[in-house]
XYZ file of C-alpha atoms in Angstrom:
170
model
C 76.694 29.272 120.942
C 77.695 28.722 124.563
C 76.065 26.187 126.857
C 74.454 28.975 128.889
C 72.685 30.318 125.789
C 71.234 26.883 125.022
C 69.753 26.509 128.521
C 68.001 29.876 128.444
C 66.208 31.920 125.901
C 66.936 35.258 124.265
C 63.625 37.003 123.610
C 63.374 40.242 121.659
C 60.298 42.419 121.996
C 59.326 45.287 119.741
C 56.214 47.361 119.109
C 55.657 49.048 115.760
C 52.894 50.921 114.027
C 51.227 49.356 110.981
C 53.627 51.319 108.739
C 56.663 49.912 110.587
C 57.195 53.004 112.772
C 59.141 52.078 115.893
C 58.732 55.493 117.532
C 56.527 58.568 117.430
C 57.481 61.810 119.118
C 60.808 60.194 120.079
C 59.497 57.235 122.064
C 57.809 53.866 121.614
C 54.897 55.123 123.719
C 53.691 56.881 120.574
C 53.196 53.559 118.742
C 52.073 51.264 121.564
C 48.573 50.208 122.600
C 47.155 49.443 126.064
C 47.079 45.704 125.246
C 50.682 45.762 124.020
C 51.789 47.638 127.135
C 50.106 45.070 129.408
C 51.803 42.144 127.614
C 55.118 44.006 127.594
C 55.045 44.533 131.365
C 53.951 40.934 132.026
C 56.778 39.533 129.848
C 59.347 41.283 132.049
C 58.280 39.261 135.090
C 59.473 36.000 133.506
C 63.059 36.848 132.568
C 66.378 37.121 134.389
C 67.461 40.461 132.898
C 66.525 43.110 130.329
C 68.944 44.364 127.664
C 68.591 47.831 126.104
C 70.743 50.373 124.283
C 71.757 53.823 125.452
C 69.174 55.621 123.306
C 66.403 53.453 124.743
C 67.653 54.197 128.264
C 67.575 57.929 127.582
C 64.137 58.043 125.902
C 62.081 55.360 127.665
C 61.028 54.882 131.325
C 63.550 52.460 132.851
C 63.953 54.060 136.272
C 62.264 51.056 137.896
C 62.496 47.495 136.578
C 61.500 44.133 138.118
C 64.853 42.575 137.099
C 68.339 43.906 136.303
C 68.519 46.110 133.203
C 71.731 46.118 131.173
C 72.395 49.210 129.062
C 74.820 48.847 126.157
C 76.315 52.264 125.495
C 79.619 53.831 124.581
C 78.465 56.898 126.514
C 78.829 56.164 130.176
C 76.500 58.987 131.209
C 74.089 56.959 133.318
C 70.567 58.296 132.877
C 69.320 55.472 135.118
C 71.429 56.328 138.160
C 68.393 56.001 140.441
C 67.698 52.416 139.269
C 69.813 50.229 141.554
C 69.365 47.342 139.104
C 70.841 49.235 136.112
C 74.215 48.200 134.692
C 76.034 50.256 132.013
C 78.381 48.270 129.792
C 80.424 49.529 126.870
C 80.359 46.260 124.927
C 78.828 44.604 121.878
C 75.264 43.228 122.055
C 76.485 39.620 121.782
C 79.042 40.105 124.579
C 76.374 41.779 126.712
C 74.032 38.798 126.232
C 76.717 36.338 127.272
C 77.751 38.415 130.299
C 74.133 39.018 131.399
C 73.395 35.283 131.201
C 76.467 34.546 133.286
C 75.642 37.186 135.932
C 71.829 37.150 136.096
C 70.502 33.969 134.498
C 69.819 32.335 131.142
C 66.691 34.176 130.004
C 67.314 37.661 128.621
C 64.662 40.030 127.265
C 65.965 42.399 124.580
C 63.925 45.620 124.648
C 66.488 47.547 122.606
C 66.000 49.498 119.427
C 66.058 47.961 115.992
C 69.816 48.324 115.381
C 70.644 46.085 118.360
C 67.834 43.643 117.558
C 68.931 43.413 113.911
C 72.556 42.826 114.951
C 71.505 40.008 117.289
C 69.279 38.540 114.550
C 72.201 38.585 112.099
C 74.213 36.576 114.642
C 71.297 34.157 115.129
C 71.191 34.971 118.851
C 67.459 35.676 119.212
C 65.374 32.606 119.981
C 61.997 34.317 119.964
C 60.635 37.618 118.695
C 57.505 39.106 120.240
C 56.399 41.735 117.721
C 53.313 43.880 118.323
C 51.843 45.793 115.396
C 49.394 48.565 116.264
C 47.223 50.725 114.009
C 49.437 53.798 114.527
C 50.991 55.390 111.426
C 53.173 58.407 110.740
C 55.948 57.664 113.204
C 59.709 57.491 112.816
C 62.494 54.918 112.454
C 60.529 52.526 110.275
C 61.382 48.868 109.816
C 60.202 46.311 107.293
C 57.927 44.122 109.432
C 57.916 41.165 107.018
C 61.692 41.281 106.605
C 62.147 41.113 110.379
C 59.726 38.186 110.641
C 61.524 36.401 107.777
C 64.377 35.617 110.187
C 62.163 32.958 111.766
C 60.638 29.726 110.468
C 57.601 29.538 112.759
C 55.327 32.580 113.101
C 51.978 32.773 114.834
C 49.756 35.825 115.079
C 46.843 36.848 117.212
C 44.552 39.829 116.630
C 43.400 41.413 119.840
C 41.709 44.787 119.818
C 43.656 47.091 117.516
C 46.917 45.151 117.862
C 48.338 42.132 116.030
C 50.681 40.127 118.241
C 53.280 38.029 116.385
C 55.373 35.356 118.051
C 58.246 34.213 115.859
C 60.579 31.314 116.651
C 63.088 29.079 114.828
């Protein structure tokens, strides 16, 4: 782990339905809740950059972001051309984290899909996971919620409305 990673924090955020669905009708909007959306947007205001994958860039609304957004994609077709803060890099997630910290600052918010989050978890590069679980069921791209949380030693949860908010740290 580099010195820059120790001084900042890598935070992953993910919303899932109660059955582990990460998407419904092709987007996370199908599994989110108004409370989750509010927390999601607030979290973005306290980081130096956002990291997403190409699929997330193509299916989610990233045309306007409060901080730079880094897209990891082997396809260099930039679907965020009108976002002046969008950067397209054909690199690994770990290399993108290191480069984003160097260019934008130490605190990076990972809003990518599960494959990128799981890769970063396997490399022990995520310091905190903010996982929202809504009451939605019947979506796609399911994950095992408990398995994802098992990567962390300290987990707190808060029930608010129809959403359970987990914060998991080492």
